[in-house]
């Protein structure tokens, strides 16, 4: 049967977009390189060269695209962050401009390729590949602001989500000086301390003064973020992964702004929404740029009503990103395992995880010996050397000699963490000695060895580096276990960072959850993360941290896979490959603590400028 022209085009676009996504997930890093640049260029071209709205809608609602849209945006965010970070570092490596960047405003109409190749920070800044795109976009936005502001040109700007290369802020300063000689002040805000430190250093090197451009590391909800004195607040495109998150941020920002101030929003439409989170507000759409919308704070109530009206229009695609509905079985996965400690008070809970219908294939219990409750189950036991044990090698060797199927072992649970949060708190040097004595000999028996499972905090990265240094080449791990507590964006970023650091090892995620969030957010996180894990070839095993009752959960009741009465929640049933149960978890009063001290959210909020 011959496809219709539209169907043929849709099929081709979906196939090529998914191919780009798969290629990106398989890369060890998204730092700029010939290969990385080529894949992103192909992806952007596919998204920006499709102007037929019928084709775009069919592509965006295609099941294969719906499945990847959120992690794809996350990858684009990481890629943009890496691109900006790379250029900021290049600028910082150059010599300082003789007269400061302010004098470069006279050069902005000269093509970058005509500049001298001498190493100047100012010239390197102007050679950023998408400088002209930013400048044109900012010019259009400033004109829109001028027409909407009765009191004349705006003079004080705040940019939220400025990233490591504050192109928006610097283009506002340059374009304002060029248009009318206006001296403007731009305050850059980002929740990433590294981005703030590097962008501040770069602006200082370019010759900007503190009364021209300033920086603050803060989140939108922080009390220290005061937006009362700014004429315009600009919200970057990648602030908020979903439309709902973006609307929530808009409401929080507007409450912090002063009377009569303007809120400048950036978003995307149609195929570009694969690169940027969608903002569901009807606004003009220039063909070359992400959408820009200028909204007066006095009309915030009207904005809220407009957003509510848009919900019905976006209902179908939005639901496709939400948890599975009641009665629909979750996708199965051979990668899925169980982290579980039997509860003597509720022994009936043990049988839930080993039912015939369960998808689980393996488990661990933080110990070197298996749990008696699972002795006759199909689950493969993975021993763990939790701390500085002196009997681990003997325990595992004995099991192997008695016919147990031991093919993997885990080592040291969160050695960089303290005992109050479940960590084993072992110095890296001690861990290296213990590994060589208790774990390394198992390699000769055909057992694959897991590296120590550090927290997702920065201390984990440092500890693991110190561990391998102390090993001096005598600790030969086969895979890297990962722990993460926080949102999906942070999880995907952390997985990418670990992969970049240990490219020759496969990866397990042995603890993860979005802790202390509401039920819907917890369920969305689970569905996003499980789909993400199942698509990554180098990630071979994962175990969700939630195999307990909601009343005793130390990651919040909504992350638990059992209710306080021991019934499977929707999330728990999905994890076992079943359908939603409709059972709502409830917690015990006063239990709202963090597990392992590693609930760190990583946020990349720079604009994807490959337009």
mmCIF file of N, CA and C in Angstrom, residues 313-411:
data_model
loop_
_atom_site.group_PDB
_atom_site.id
_atom_site.type_symbol
_atom_site.label_atom_id
_atom_site.label_comp_id
_atom_site.label_asym_id
_atom_site.label_seq_id
_atom_site.Cartn_x
_atom_site.Cartn_y
_atom_site.Cartn_z
ATOM 1 N N UNK A 313 -7.181 22.278 25.137
ATOM 2 C CA UNK A 313 -6.553 22.139 23.823
ATOM 3 C C UNK A 313 -5.352 21.195 23.896
ATOM 4 N N UNK A 314 -4.636 21.219 25.036
ATOM 5 C CA UNK A 314 -3.420 20.415 25.167
ATOM 6 C C UNK A 314 -3.662 19.107 25.901
ATOM 7 N N UNK A 315 -4.916 18.760 26.182
ATOM 8 C CA UNK A 315 -5.211 17.607 27.031
ATOM 9 C C UNK A 315 -4.608 16.315 26.494
ATOM 10 N N UNK A 316 -4.792 16.012 25.202
ATOM 11 C CA UNK A 316 -4.322 14.736 24.666
ATOM 12 C C UNK A 316 -2.810 14.588 24.739
ATOM 13 N N UNK A 317 -2.037 15.515 24.178
ATOM 14 C CA UNK A 317 -0.582 15.326 24.281
ATOM 15 C C UNK A 317 -0.077 15.366 25.707
ATOM 16 N N UNK A 318 -0.734 16.149 26.582
ATOM 17 C CA UNK A 318 -0.279 16.219 27.965
ATOM 18 C C UNK A 318 -0.483 14.890 28.668
ATOM 19 N N UNK A 319 -1.617 14.267 28.434
ATOM 20 C CA UNK A 319 -1.899 12.994 29.095
ATOM 21 C C UNK A 319 -0.911 11.916 28.675
ATOM 22 N N UNK A 320 -0.391 12.014 27.487
ATOM 23 C CA UNK A 320 0.547 11.006 27.017
ATOM 24 C C UNK A 320 1.866 11.058 27.786
ATOM 25 N N UNK A 321 2.108 12.166 28.461
ATOM 26 C CA UNK A 321 3.326 12.289 29.262
ATOM 27 C C UNK A 321 3.080 11.981 30.726
ATOM 28 N N UNK A 322 1.801 11.761 31.104
ATOM 29 C CA UNK A 322 1.464 11.470 32.482
ATOM 30 C C UNK A 322 1.517 9.972 32.737
ATOM 31 N N UNK A 323 1.389 9.542 33.996
ATOM 32 C CA UNK A 323 1.434 8.118 34.292
ATOM 33 C C UNK A 323 0.370 7.334 33.550
ATOM 34 N N UNK A 324 0.596 6.030 33.445
ATOM 35 C CA UNK A 324 -0.333 5.149 32.760
ATOM 36 C C UNK A 324 -1.680 5.150 33.450
ATOM 37 N N UNK A 325 -2.753 5.007 32.691
ATOM 38 C CA UNK A 325 -4.087 5.052 33.250
ATOM 39 C C UNK A 325 -4.458 3.698 33.827
ATOM 40 N N UNK A 326 -5.474 3.705 34.673
ATOM 41 C CA UNK A 326 -5.944 2.487 35.317
ATOM 42 C C UNK A 326 -6.311 1.440 34.279
ATOM 43 N N UNK A 327 -5.828 0.228 34.495
ATOM 44 C CA UNK A 327 -6.171 -0.864 33.600
ATOM 45 C C UNK A 327 -5.158 -1.110 32.511
ATOM 46 N N UNK A 328 -4.191 -0.234 32.333
ATOM 47 C CA UNK A 328 -3.197 -0.392 31.277
ATOM 48 C C UNK A 328 -1.900 -0.930 31.868
ATOM 49 N N UNK A 329 -1.413 -2.064 31.367
ATOM 50 C CA UNK A 329 -0.190 -2.656 31.892
ATOM 51 C C UNK A 329 1.023 -1.832 31.502
ATOM 52 N N UNK A 330 1.979 -1.757 32.429
ATOM 53 C CA UNK A 330 3.217 -1.034 32.158
ATOM 54 C C UNK A 330 4.127 -1.886 31.279
ATOM 55 N N UNK A 331 5.021 -1.248 30.523
ATOM 56 C CA UNK A 331 5.989 -2.009 29.713
ATOM 57 C C UNK A 331 6.888 -2.854 30.611
ATOM 58 N N UNK A 332 7.251 -4.033 30.149
ATOM 59 C CA UNK A 332 8.140 -4.896 30.921
ATOM 60 C C UNK A 332 9.591 -4.536 30.626
ATOM 61 N N UNK A 333 10.494 -4.972 31.526
ATOM 62 C CA UNK A 333 11.913 -4.691 31.330
ATOM 63 C C UNK A 333 12.738 -5.727 32.084
ATOM 64 N N UNK A 334 13.681 -6.349 31.402
ATOM 65 C CA UNK A 334 14.569 -7.321 32.040
ATOM 66 C C UNK A 334 15.641 -6.640 32.876
ATOM 67 N N UNK A 335 15.775 -5.313 32.766
ATOM 68 C CA UNK A 335 16.780 -4.581 33.530
ATOM 69 C C UNK A 335 16.347 -4.349 34.982
ATOM 70 N N UNK A 336 15.074 -4.506 35.240
ATOM 71 C CA UNK A 336 14.489 -4.040 36.502
ATOM 72 C C UNK A 336 14.785 -5.007 37.656
ATOM 73 N N UNK A 337 15.255 -4.473 38.770
ATOM 74 C CA UNK A 337 15.550 -5.269 39.951
ATOM 75 C C UNK A 337 14.955 -4.653 41.198
ATOM 76 N N UNK A 338 15.313 -5.212 42.346
ATOM 77 C CA UNK A 338 14.701 -4.811 43.611
ATOM 78 C C UNK A 338 15.784 -4.542 44.644
ATOM 79 N N UNK A 339 15.703 -3.390 45.300
ATOM 80 C CA UNK A 339 16.503 -3.147 46.489
ATOM 81 C C UNK A 339 15.535 -3.285 47.657
ATOM 82 N N UNK A 340 15.775 -4.277 48.526
ATOM 83 C CA UNK A 340 14.743 -4.634 49.507
ATOM 84 C C UNK A 340 15.361 -5.218 50.763
ATOM 85 N N UNK A 341 14.887 -4.718 51.901
ATOM 86 C CA UNK A 341 15.243 -5.268 53.204
ATOM 87 C C UNK A 341 13.960 -5.796 53.836
ATOM 88 N N UNK A 342 13.830 -7.122 54.037
ATOM 89 C CA UNK A 342 12.598 -7.687 54.602
ATOM 90 C C UNK A 342 12.234 -7.027 55.919
ATOM 91 N N UNK A 343 10.919 -6.832 56.104
ATOM 92 C CA UNK A 343 10.406 -6.161 57.295
ATOM 93 C C UNK A 343 9.766 -7.195 58.207
ATOM 94 N N UNK A 344 10.340 -7.382 59.395
ATOM 95 C CA UNK A 344 9.834 -8.389 60.323
ATOM 96 C C UNK A 344 8.424 -8.075 60.798
ATOM 97 N N UNK A 345 8.033 -6.792 60.778
ATOM 98 C CA UNK A 345 6.694 -6.416 61.231
ATOM 99 C C UNK A 345 5.635 -6.711 60.181
ATOM 100 N N UNK A 346 6.031 -6.788 58.921
ATOM 101 C CA UNK A 346 5.073 -7.019 57.835
ATOM 102 C C UNK A 346 5.646 -8.069 56.892
ATOM 103 N N UNK A 347 5.753 -9.308 57.363
ATOM 104 C CA UNK A 347 6.369 -10.372 56.583
ATOM 105 C C UNK A 347 5.577 -10.700 55.320
ATOM 106 N N UNK A 348 4.286 -10.357 55.304
ATOM 107 C CA UNK A 348 3.469 -10.617 54.120
ATOM 108 C C UNK A 348 3.910 -9.773 52.930
ATOM 109 N N UNK A 349 4.627 -8.673 53.184
ATOM 110 C CA UNK A 349 5.095 -7.818 52.092
ATOM 111 C C UNK A 349 6.130 -8.532 51.221
ATOM 112 N N UNK A 350 6.840 -9.507 51.801
ATOM 113 C CA UNK A 350 7.900 -10.190 51.050
ATOM 114 C C UNK A 350 7.376 -10.846 49.780
ATOM 115 N N UNK A 351 6.207 -11.458 49.883
ATOM 116 C CA UNK A 351 5.679 -12.230 48.755
ATOM 117 C C UNK A 351 5.224 -11.362 47.591
ATOM 118 N N UNK A 352 5.009 -10.073 47.839
ATOM 119 C CA UNK A 352 4.537 -9.175 46.780
ATOM 120 C C UNK A 352 5.541 -9.115 45.637
ATOM 121 N N UNK A 353 6.826 -9.103 45.982
ATOM 122 C CA UNK A 353 7.872 -8.853 44.987
ATOM 123 C C UNK A 353 8.273 -10.089 44.199
ATOM 124 N N UNK A 354 7.832 -11.264 44.631
ATOM 125 C CA UNK A 354 8.240 -12.501 43.956
ATOM 126 C C UNK A 354 7.049 -13.232 43.342
ATOM 127 N N UNK A 355 5.979 -12.496 43.082
ATOM 128 C CA UNK A 355 4.813 -13.107 42.441
ATOM 129 C C UNK A 355 5.170 -13.531 41.018
ATOM 130 N N UNK A 356 4.400 -14.453 40.470
ATOM 131 C CA UNK A 356 4.669 -14.974 39.132
ATOM 132 C C UNK A 356 4.568 -13.894 38.063
ATOM 133 N N UNK A 357 3.715 -12.908 38.321
ATOM 134 C CA UNK A 357 3.501 -11.859 37.311
ATOM 135 C C UNK A 357 4.559 -10.760 37.363
ATOM 136 N N UNK A 358 5.439 -10.812 38.367
ATOM 137 C CA UNK A 358 6.438 -9.753 38.534
ATOM 138 C C UNK A 358 7.471 -9.775 37.413
ATOM 139 N N UNK A 359 7.896 -8.597 36.980
ATOM 140 C CA UNK A 359 8.924 -8.443 35.955
ATOM 141 C C UNK A 359 10.340 -8.463 36.526
ATOM 142 N N UNK A 360 10.470 -8.417 37.834
ATOM 143 C CA UNK A 360 11.785 -8.266 38.438
ATOM 144 C C UNK A 360 12.660 -9.480 38.154
ATOM 145 N N UNK A 361 13.957 -9.239 37.942
ATOM 146 C CA UNK A 361 14.883 -10.323 37.594
ATOM 147 C C UNK A 361 16.019 -10.483 38.596
ATOM 148 N N UNK A 362 16.246 -9.515 39.462
ATOM 149 C CA UNK A 362 17.367 -9.583 40.396
ATOM 150 C C UNK A 362 17.057 -8.734 41.616
ATOM 151 N N UNK A 363 17.830 -8.933 42.671
ATOM 152 C CA UNK A 363 17.642 -8.106 43.868
ATOM 153 C C UNK A 363 18.932 -8.043 44.683
ATOM 154 N N UNK A 364 18.992 -7.030 45.544
ATOM 155 C CA UNK A 364 20.055 -6.972 46.542
ATOM 156 C C UNK A 364 19.461 -6.452 47.837
ATOM 157 N N UNK A 365 20.123 -6.731 48.950
ATOM 158 C CA UNK A 365 19.586 -6.390 50.272
ATOM 159 C C UNK A 365 20.605 -5.709 51.176
ATOM 160 N N UNK A 366 21.669 -5.159 50.591
ATOM 161 C CA UNK A 366 22.756 -4.491 51.311
ATOM 162 C C UNK A 366 23.627 -5.489 52.086
ATOM 163 N N UNK A 367 23.481 -6.790 51.858
ATOM 164 C CA UNK A 367 24.227 -7.792 52.609
ATOM 165 C C UNK A 367 24.942 -8.757 51.666
ATOM 166 N N UNK A 368 25.797 -9.582 52.248
ATOM 167 C CA UNK A 368 26.560 -10.554 51.452
ATOM 168 C C UNK A 368 25.803 -11.860 51.261
ATOM 169 N N UNK A 369 24.736 -12.080 52.056
ATOM 170 C CA UNK A 369 23.969 -13.319 51.977
ATOM 171 C C UNK A 369 22.526 -13.026 51.562
ATOM 172 N N UNK A 370 21.897 -13.948 50.830
ATOM 173 C CA UNK A 370 20.542 -13.710 50.346
ATOM 174 C C UNK A 370 19.504 -13.717 51.465
ATOM 175 N N UNK A 371 18.345 -13.119 51.185
ATOM 176 C CA UNK A 371 17.235 -13.102 52.135
ATOM 177 C C UNK A 371 16.511 -14.445 52.094
ATOM 178 N N UNK A 372 16.303 -15.112 53.229
ATOM 179 C CA UNK A 372 15.603 -16.397 53.238
ATOM 180 C C UNK A 372 14.234 -16.342 52.578
ATOM 181 N N UNK A 373 13.554 -15.195 52.679
ATOM 182 C CA UNK A 373 12.214 -15.072 52.096
ATOM 183 C C UNK A 373 12.226 -15.229 50.580
ATOM 184 N N UNK A 374 13.389 -15.004 49.959
ATOM 185 C CA UNK A 374 13.482 -15.081 48.500
ATOM 186 C C UNK A 374 14.253 -16.321 48.034
ATOM 187 N N UNK A 375 14.465 -17.284 48.930
ATOM 188 C CA UNK A 375 15.328 -18.420 48.609
ATOM 189 C C UNK A 375 14.804 -19.258 47.448
ATOM 190 N N UNK A 376 13.500 -19.330 47.281
ATOM 191 C CA UNK A 376 12.917 -20.143 46.206
ATOM 192 C C UNK A 376 12.363 -19.299 45.061
ATOM 193 N N UNK A 377 12.763 -18.051 45.002
ATOM 194 C CA UNK A 377 12.228 -17.161 43.963
ATOM 195 C C UNK A 377 13.095 -17.206 42.710
ATOM 196 N N UNK A 378 12.581 -16.611 41.649
ATOM 197 C CA UNK A 378 13.327 -16.534 40.389
ATOM 198 C C UNK A 378 14.336 -15.390 40.385
ATOM 199 N N UNK A 379 14.320 -14.547 41.424
ATOM 200 C CA UNK A 379 15.197 -13.377 41.463
ATOM 201 C C UNK A 379 16.645 -13.784 41.713
ATOM 202 N N UNK A 380 17.555 -13.261 40.902
ATOM 203 C CA UNK A 380 18.977 -13.523 41.092
ATOM 204 C C UNK A 380 19.515 -12.603 42.181
ATOM 205 N N UNK A 381 20.191 -13.183 43.154
ATOM 206 C CA UNK A 381 20.737 -12.403 44.258
ATOM 207 C C UNK A 381 22.076 -11.777 43.876
ATOM 208 N N UNK A 382 22.242 -10.492 44.229
ATOM 209 C CA UNK A 382 23.503 -9.774 44.000
ATOM 210 C C UNK A 382 24.052 -9.364 45.366
ATOM 211 N N UNK A 383 25.111 -10.029 45.843
ATOM 212 C CA UNK A 383 25.684 -9.690 47.149
ATOM 213 C C UNK A 383 26.284 -8.282 47.150
ATOM 214 N N UNK A 384 26.260 -7.648 48.333
ATOM 215 C CA UNK A 384 26.892 -6.338 48.491
ATOM 216 C C UNK A 384 27.838 -6.352 49.679
ATOM 217 N N UNK A 385 29.013 -5.807 49.456
ATOM 218 C CA UNK A 385 29.927 -5.511 50.551
ATOM 219 C C UNK A 385 29.566 -4.107 51.026
ATOM 220 N N UNK A 386 28.776 -4.003 52.083
ATOM 221 C CA UNK A 386 28.212 -2.701 52.481
ATOM 222 C C UNK A 386 29.281 -1.766 53.038
ATOM 223 N N UNK A 387 30.126 -2.304 53.926
ATOM 224 C CA UNK A 387 31.160 -1.479 54.543
ATOM 225 C C UNK A 387 32.524 -2.140 54.421
ATOM 226 N N UNK A 388 33.313 -1.982 55.447
ATOM 227 C CA UNK A 388 34.676 -2.547 55.431
ATOM 228 C C UNK A 388 34.667 -3.965 56.000
ATOM 229 N N UNK A 389 33.986 -4.882 55.327
ATOM 230 C CA UNK A 389 33.845 -6.269 55.793
ATOM 231 C C UNK A 389 35.152 -7.052 55.647
ATOM 232 N N UNK A 390 35.295 -8.056 56.514
ATOM 233 C CA UNK A 390 36.446 -8.964 56.411
ATOM 234 C C UNK A 390 35.999 -10.388 56.065
ATOM 235 N N UNK A 391 34.673 -10.577 55.851
ATOM 236 C CA UNK A 391 34.153 -11.922 55.566
ATOM 237 C C UNK A 391 33.444 -11.999 54.211
ATOM 238 N N UNK A 392 33.410 -10.901 53.471
ATOM 239 C CA UNK A 392 32.633 -10.870 52.230
ATOM 240 C C UNK A 392 33.128 -11.906 51.232
ATOM 241 N N UNK A 393 34.420 -11.970 51.006
ATOM 242 C CA UNK A 393 34.970 -12.907 50.039
ATOM 243 C C UNK A 393 34.611 -14.352 50.424
ATOM 244 N N UNK A 394 34.733 -14.684 51.694
ATOM 245 C CA UNK A 394 34.413 -16.034 52.149
ATOM 246 C C UNK A 394 32.929 -16.337 51.970
ATOM 247 N N UNK A 395 32.067 -15.345 52.274
ATOM 248 C CA UNK A 395 30.615 -15.541 52.136
ATOM 249 C C UNK A 395 30.230 -15.817 50.691
ATOM 250 N N UNK A 396 30.738 -15.018 49.770
ATOM 251 C CA UNK A 396 30.362 -15.161 48.365
ATOM 252 C C UNK A 396 30.967 -16.439 47.775
ATOM 253 N N UNK A 397 32.227 -16.718 48.117
ATOM 254 C CA UNK A 397 32.880 -17.933 47.615
ATOM 255 C C UNK A 397 32.112 -19.181 48.053
ATOM 256 N N UNK A 398 31.650 -19.177 49.295
ATOM 257 C CA UNK A 398 30.885 -20.315 49.812
ATOM 258 C C UNK A 398 29.596 -20.518 49.022
ATOM 259 N N UNK A 399 28.902 -19.418 48.700
ATOM 260 C CA UNK A 399 27.660 -19.526 47.934
ATOM 261 C C UNK A 399 27.925 -20.089 46.538
ATOM 262 N N UNK A 400 28.988 -19.625 45.909
ATOM 263 C CA UNK A 400 29.322 -20.103 44.555
ATOM 264 C C UNK A 400 29.649 -21.592 44.596
ATOM 265 N N UNK A 401 30.423 -21.999 45.592
ATOM 266 C CA UNK A 401 30.807 -23.408 45.706
ATOM 267 C C UNK A 401 29.609 -24.311 45.977
ATOM 268 N N UNK A 402 28.556 -23.735 46.576
ATOM 269 C CA UNK A 402 27.344 -24.498 46.861
ATOM 270 C C UNK A 402 26.301 -24.388 45.748
ATOM 271 N N UNK A 403 26.717 -23.870 44.593
ATOM 272 C CA UNK A 403 25.848 -23.870 43.423
ATOM 273 C C UNK A 403 25.039 -22.618 43.180
ATOM 274 N N UNK A 404 25.233 -21.581 43.997
ATOM 275 C CA UNK A 404 24.475 -20.340 43.792
ATOM 276 C C UNK A 404 24.932 -19.645 42.511
ATOM 277 N N UNK A 405 23.994 -19.018 41.837
ATOM 278 C CA UNK A 405 24.279 -18.300 40.585
ATOM 279 C C UNK A 405 24.677 -16.859 40.900
ATOM 280 N N UNK A 406 25.897 -16.683 41.311
ATOM 281 C CA UNK A 406 26.406 -15.343 41.643
ATOM 282 C C UNK A 406 27.249 -14.855 40.467
ATOM 283 N N UNK A 407 26.749 -13.886 39.743
ATOM 284 C CA UNK A 407 27.489 -13.364 38.590
ATOM 285 C C UNK A 407 27.856 -11.887 38.745
ATOM 286 N N UNK A 408 27.279 -11.223 39.760
ATOM 287 C CA UNK A 408 27.578 -9.809 40.008
ATOM 288 C C UNK A 408 27.714 -9.600 41.516
ATOM 289 N N UNK A 409 28.531 -8.627 41.896
ATOM 290 C CA UNK A 409 28.577 -8.170 43.285
ATOM 291 C C UNK A 409 28.612 -6.645 43.299
ATOM 292 N N UNK A 410 28.100 -6.083 44.378
ATOM 293 C CA UNK A 410 28.107 -4.642 44.595
ATOM 294 C C UNK A 410 29.044 -4.315 45.745
ATOM 295 N N UNK A 411 29.540 -3.076 45.767
ATOM 296 C CA UNK A 411 30.521 -2.701 46.787
ATOM 297 C C UNK A 411 30.168 -1.389 47.454
#
